[in-house]
Tab-separated table of C-alpha atoms in Angstrom:
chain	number	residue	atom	x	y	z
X	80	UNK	CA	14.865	-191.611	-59.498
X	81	UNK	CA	13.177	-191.928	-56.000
X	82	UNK	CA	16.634	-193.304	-54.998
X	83	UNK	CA	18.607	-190.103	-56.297
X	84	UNK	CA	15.862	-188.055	-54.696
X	85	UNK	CA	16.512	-189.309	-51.710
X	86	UNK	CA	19.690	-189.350	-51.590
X	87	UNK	CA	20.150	-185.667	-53.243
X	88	UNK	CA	17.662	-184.397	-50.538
X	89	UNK	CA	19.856	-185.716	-46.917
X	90	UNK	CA	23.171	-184.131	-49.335
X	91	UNK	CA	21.269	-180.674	-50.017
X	92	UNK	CA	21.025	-179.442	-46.546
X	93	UNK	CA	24.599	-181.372	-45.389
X	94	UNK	CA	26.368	-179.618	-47.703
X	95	UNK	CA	24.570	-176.017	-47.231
X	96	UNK	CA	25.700	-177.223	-43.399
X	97	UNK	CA	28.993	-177.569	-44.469
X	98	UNK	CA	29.337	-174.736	-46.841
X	99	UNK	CA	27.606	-172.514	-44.178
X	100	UNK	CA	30.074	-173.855	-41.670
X	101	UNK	CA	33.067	-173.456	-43.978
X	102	UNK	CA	31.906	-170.075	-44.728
X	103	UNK	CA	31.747	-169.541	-40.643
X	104	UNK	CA	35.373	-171.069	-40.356
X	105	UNK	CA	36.866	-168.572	-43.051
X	106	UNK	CA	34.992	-165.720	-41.773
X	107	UNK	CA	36.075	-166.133	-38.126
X	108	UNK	CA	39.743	-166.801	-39.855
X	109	UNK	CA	39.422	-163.496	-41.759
X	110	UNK	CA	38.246	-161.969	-38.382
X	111	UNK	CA	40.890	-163.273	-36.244
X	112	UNK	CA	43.823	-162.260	-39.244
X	113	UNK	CA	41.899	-158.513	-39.255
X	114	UNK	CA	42.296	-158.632	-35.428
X	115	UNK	CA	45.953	-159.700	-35.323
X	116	UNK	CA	46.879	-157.638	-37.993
X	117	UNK	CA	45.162	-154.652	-36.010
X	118	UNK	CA	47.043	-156.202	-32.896
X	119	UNK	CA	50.129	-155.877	-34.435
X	120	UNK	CA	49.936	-153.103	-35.791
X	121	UNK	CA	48.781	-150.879	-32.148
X	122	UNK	CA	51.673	-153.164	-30.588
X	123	UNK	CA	54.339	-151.415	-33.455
X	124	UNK	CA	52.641	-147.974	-33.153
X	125	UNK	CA	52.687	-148.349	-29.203
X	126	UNK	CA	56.499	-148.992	-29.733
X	127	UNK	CA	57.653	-146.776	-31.922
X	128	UNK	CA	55.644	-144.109	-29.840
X	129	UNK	CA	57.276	-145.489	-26.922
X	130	UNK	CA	60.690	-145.062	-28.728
X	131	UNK	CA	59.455	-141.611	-29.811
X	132	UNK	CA	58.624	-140.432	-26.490
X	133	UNK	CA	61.970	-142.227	-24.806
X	134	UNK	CA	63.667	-139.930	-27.206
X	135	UNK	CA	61.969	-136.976	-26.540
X	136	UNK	CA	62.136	-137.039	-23.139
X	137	UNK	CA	65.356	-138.252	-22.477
X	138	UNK	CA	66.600	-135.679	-24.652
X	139	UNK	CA	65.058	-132.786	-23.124
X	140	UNK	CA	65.901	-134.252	-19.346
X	141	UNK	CA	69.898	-134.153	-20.420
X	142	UNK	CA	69.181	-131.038	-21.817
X	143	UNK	CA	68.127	-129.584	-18.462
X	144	UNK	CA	70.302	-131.381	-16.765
X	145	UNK	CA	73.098	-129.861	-19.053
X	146	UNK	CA	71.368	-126.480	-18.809
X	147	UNK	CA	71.317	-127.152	-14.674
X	148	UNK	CA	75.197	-128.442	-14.247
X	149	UNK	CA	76.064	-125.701	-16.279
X	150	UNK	CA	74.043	-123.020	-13.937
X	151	UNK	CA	75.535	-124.629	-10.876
X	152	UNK	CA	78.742	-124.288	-12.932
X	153	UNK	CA	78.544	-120.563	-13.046
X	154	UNK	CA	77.074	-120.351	-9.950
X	155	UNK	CA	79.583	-121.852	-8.383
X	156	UNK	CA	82.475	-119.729	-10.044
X	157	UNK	CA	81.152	-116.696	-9.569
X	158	UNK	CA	81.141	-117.498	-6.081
X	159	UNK	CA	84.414	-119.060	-5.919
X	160	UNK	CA	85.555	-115.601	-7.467
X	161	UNK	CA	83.750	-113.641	-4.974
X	162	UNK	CA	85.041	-115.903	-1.952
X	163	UNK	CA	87.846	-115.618	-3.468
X	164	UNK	CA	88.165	-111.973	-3.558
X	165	UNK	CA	86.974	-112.042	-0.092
X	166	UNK	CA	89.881	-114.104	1.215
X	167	UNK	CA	92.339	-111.552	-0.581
X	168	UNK	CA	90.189	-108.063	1.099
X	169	UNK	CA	90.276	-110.523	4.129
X	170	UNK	CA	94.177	-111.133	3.942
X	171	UNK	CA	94.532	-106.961	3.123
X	172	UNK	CA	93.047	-106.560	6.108
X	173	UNK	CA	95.124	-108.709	8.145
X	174	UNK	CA	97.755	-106.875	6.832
X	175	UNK	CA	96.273	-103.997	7.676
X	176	UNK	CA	95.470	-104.476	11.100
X	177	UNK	CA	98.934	-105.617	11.524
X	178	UNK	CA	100.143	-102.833	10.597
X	179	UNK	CA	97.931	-100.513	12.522
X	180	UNK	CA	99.258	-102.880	15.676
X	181	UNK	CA	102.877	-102.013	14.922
X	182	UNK	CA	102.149	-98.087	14.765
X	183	UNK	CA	100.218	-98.119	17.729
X	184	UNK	CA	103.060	-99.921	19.161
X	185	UNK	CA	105.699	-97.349	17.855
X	186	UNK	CA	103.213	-94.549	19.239
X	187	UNK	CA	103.179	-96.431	22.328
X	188	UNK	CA	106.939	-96.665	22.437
X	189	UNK	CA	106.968	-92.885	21.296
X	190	UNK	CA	104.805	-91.685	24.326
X	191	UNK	CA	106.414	-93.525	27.079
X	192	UNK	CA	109.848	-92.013	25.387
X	193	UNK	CA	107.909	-88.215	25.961
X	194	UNK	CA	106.489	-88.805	29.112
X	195	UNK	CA	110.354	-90.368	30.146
X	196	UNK	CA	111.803	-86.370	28.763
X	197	UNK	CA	108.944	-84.599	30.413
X	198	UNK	CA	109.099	-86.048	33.537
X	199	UNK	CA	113.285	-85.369	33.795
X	200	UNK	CA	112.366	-81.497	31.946
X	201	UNK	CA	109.375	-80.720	34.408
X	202	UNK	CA	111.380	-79.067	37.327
X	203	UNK	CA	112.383	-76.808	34.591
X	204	UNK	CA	109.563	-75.914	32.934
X	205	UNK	CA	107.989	-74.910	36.246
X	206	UNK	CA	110.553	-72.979	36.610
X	207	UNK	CA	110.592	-71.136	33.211
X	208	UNK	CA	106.589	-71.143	33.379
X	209	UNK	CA	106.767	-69.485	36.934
X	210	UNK	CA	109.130	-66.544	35.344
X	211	UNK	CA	106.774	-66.521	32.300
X	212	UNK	CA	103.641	-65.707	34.809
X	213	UNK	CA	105.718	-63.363	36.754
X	214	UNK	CA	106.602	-61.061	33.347
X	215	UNK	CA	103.039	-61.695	32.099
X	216	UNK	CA	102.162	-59.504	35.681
X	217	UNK	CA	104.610	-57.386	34.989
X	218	UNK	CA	103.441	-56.417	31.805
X	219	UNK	CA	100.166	-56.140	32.648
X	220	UNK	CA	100.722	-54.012	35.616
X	221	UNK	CA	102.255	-51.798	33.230
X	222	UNK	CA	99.508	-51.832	30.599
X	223	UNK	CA	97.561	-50.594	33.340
X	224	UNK	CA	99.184	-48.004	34.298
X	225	UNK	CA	99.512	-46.573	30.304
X	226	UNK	CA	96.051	-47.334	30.460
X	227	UNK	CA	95.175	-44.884	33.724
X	228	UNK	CA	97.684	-42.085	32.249
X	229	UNK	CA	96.060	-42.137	29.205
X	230	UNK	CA	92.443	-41.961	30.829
X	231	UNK	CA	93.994	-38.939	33.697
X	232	UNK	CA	94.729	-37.159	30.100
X	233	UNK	CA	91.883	-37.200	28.850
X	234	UNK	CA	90.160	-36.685	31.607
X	235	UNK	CA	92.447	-33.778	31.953
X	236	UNK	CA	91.500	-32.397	28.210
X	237	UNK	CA	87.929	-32.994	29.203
X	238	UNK	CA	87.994	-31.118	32.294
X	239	UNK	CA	90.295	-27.528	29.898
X	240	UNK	CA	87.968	-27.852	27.223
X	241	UNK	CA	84.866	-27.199	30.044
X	242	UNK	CA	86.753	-25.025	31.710
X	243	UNK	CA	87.447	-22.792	28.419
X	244	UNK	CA	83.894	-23.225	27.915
X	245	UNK	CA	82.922	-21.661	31.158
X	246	UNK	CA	85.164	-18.694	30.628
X	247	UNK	CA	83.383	-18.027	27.398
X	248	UNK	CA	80.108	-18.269	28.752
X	249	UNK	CA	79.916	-14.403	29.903
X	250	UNK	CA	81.386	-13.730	26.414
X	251	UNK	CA	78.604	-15.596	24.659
X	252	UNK	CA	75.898	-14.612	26.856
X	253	UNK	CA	76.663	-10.682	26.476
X	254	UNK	CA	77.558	-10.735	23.069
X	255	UNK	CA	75.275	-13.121	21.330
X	256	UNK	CA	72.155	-13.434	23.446
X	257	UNK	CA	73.452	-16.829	24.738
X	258	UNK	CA	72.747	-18.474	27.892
X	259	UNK	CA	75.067	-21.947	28.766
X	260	UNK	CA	73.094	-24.394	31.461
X	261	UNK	CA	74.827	-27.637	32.573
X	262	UNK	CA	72.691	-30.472	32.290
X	263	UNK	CA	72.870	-34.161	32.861
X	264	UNK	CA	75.865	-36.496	31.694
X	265	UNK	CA	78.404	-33.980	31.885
X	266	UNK	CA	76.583	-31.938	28.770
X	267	UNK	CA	76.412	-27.924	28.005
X	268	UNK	CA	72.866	-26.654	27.141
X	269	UNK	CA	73.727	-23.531	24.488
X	270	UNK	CA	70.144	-21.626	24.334
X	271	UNK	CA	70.384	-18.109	21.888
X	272	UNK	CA	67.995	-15.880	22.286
X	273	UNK	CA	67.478	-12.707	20.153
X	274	UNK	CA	67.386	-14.223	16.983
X	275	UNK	CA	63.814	-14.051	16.029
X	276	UNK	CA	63.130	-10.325	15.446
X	277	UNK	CA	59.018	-11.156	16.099
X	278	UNK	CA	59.787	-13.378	18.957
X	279	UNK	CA	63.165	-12.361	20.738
X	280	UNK	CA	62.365	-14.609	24.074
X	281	UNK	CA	62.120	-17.409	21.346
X	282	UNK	CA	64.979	-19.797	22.697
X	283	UNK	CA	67.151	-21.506	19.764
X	284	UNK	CA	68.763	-24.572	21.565
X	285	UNK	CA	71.671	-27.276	20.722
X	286	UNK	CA	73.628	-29.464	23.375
X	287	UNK	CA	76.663	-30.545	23.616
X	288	UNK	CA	78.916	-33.390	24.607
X	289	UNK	CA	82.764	-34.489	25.069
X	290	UNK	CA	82.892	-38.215	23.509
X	291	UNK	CA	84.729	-40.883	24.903
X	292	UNK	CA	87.949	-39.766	22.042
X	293	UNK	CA	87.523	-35.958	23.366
X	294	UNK	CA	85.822	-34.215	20.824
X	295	UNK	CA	82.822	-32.151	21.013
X	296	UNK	CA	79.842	-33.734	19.826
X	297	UNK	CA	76.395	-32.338	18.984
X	298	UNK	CA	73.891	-34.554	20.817
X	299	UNK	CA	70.512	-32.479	20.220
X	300	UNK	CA	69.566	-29.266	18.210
X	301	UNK	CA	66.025	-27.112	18.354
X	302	UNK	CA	65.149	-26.355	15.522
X	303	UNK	CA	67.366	-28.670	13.744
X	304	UNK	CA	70.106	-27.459	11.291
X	305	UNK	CA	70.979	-29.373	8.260
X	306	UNK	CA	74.012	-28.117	8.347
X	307	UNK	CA	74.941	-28.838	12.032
X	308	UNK	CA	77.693	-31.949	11.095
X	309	UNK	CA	79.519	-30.113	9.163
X	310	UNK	CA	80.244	-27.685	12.132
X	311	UNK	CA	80.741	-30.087	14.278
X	312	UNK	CA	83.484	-31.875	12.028
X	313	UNK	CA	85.324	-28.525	11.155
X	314	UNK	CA	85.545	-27.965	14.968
X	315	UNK	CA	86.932	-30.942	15.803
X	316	UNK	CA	90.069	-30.128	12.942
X	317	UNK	CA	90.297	-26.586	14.114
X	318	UNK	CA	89.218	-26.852	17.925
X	319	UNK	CA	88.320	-23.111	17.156
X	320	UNK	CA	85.117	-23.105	19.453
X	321	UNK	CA	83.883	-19.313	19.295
X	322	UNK	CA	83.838	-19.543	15.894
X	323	UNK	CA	81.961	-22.822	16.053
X	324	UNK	CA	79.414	-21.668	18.061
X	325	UNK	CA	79.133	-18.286	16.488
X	326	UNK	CA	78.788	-20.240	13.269
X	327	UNK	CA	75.409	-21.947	14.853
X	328	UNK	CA	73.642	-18.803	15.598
X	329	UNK	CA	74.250	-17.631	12.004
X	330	UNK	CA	72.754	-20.653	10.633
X	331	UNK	CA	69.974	-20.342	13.182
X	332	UNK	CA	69.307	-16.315	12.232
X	333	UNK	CA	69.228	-17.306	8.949
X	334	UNK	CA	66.624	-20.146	9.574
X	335	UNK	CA	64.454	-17.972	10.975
X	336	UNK	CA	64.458	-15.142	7.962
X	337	UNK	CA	63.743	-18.106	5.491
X	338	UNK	CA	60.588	-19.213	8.363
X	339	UNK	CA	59.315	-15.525	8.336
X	340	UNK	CA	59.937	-14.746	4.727
């Protein structure tokens, strides 16, 4: 029994060593197998991430890389078509200018060709243009001399018409009341007294005028006379003065009647 004891009691603890150890040996395998298996499976997820993101990437890089050669593409065609175009508006103009050359060489050509006939033609134009000046005076001279004629006749009318005025004065001045002063410019002052039965000395005045086409005109009138151009116009058609100035003192009698009345 003691024997059994004893040797059950060193076997009691060695084997709770052992178990305890055996239980420490399949723990820390479990462990390490939890830890490899969580290895492998970050290393797979790391991959397939990795492969993921490769993918992505790469895909969107040859995508702008497409999207870029493609830009350049059209960049570059457009401005192929515009340089292009340029060289063609650049040959027009060449053309162009070339052409402009060549006319300015025909007008060139064309000038010294004129100048050539005007030198050999100028004798004769001097000529010609020295008979031209002389007719020109000519012609002129005569001009003037139409032109002093004319002015001598009307001078001339000028100078009857006064004169017939003048004779008529004593006329006018016995007969109507009428007294005829010459004033400045070359006019008649016609002054009718008379004609206001209250006021005889009361002097009823117009003057008168030859105009530069040598008809009477009617520069001033005292009192004035609303109907004065319409004498003055019906003189000029009939050139019937007496009756013209006999015509005036009417309208001035009856002016003064309508004042009184």
């Amino acid at each position: 029994m003691s024997g059994a004891v004893v040797a059950g009691g060193p076997r009691g603890p060695l084997a709770a060593g052992r178990r305890r150890g055996l239980n420490a040996v399949c723990y820390s395998t479990m462990a390490n197998a939890k830890t490899e298996d969580e290895i492998t499976l970050f290393e797979r997820d790391m991959k397939e991430f990795w492969i993921e993101f490769k993918s992505v990437y790469g895909t969107e890089q040859i995508n702008q890389t497409l999207t870029l050669r493609d830009s350049c593409k059209g960049s570059i065609d457009v401005l192929s078509a515009k340089w292009s175009k340029k060289l063609k508006e650049g040959d027009l103009m060449i053309d162009k200018i070339q052409e402009y050359n060549n006319e300015i060489l025909q007008q060139s050509k064309c000038i010294s060709e004129k100048e050539e006939q005007l030198a050999e033609i100028k004798l004769n134009q001097e000529e010609e243009q020295q008979k031209n000046l002389t007719d020109s005076i000519q012609e002129l001279k005569e001009e003037l001399v139409k032109q002093m004629e004319l002015m001598s006749s009307k001078d001339k009318a000028v100078k009857e018409k006064m004169e017939r005025l003048c004779k008529s004065k004593v006329l006018f001045e016995e007969c109507l009341g009428l007294e005829i002063r010459r004033i400045h410019d070359e006019q008649l002052q016609f002054i009718f007294r008379h004609i206001d039965h209250k006021d005889p000395d009361k002097p009823y005045t117009f003057t008168l005028s030859i105009n530069e086409q040598g008809d009477y005109q009617v520069t001033s009138c005292t009192p004035t006379l609303d109907c004065i151009a319409e004498f003055q116009l019906k003189v000029r058609e009939t050139n019937n003065f007496p009756a013209f100035v006999a015509n005036i003192r009417k309208a001035f009698t009856a002016l003064s009647y309508k004042q009184s009345a």
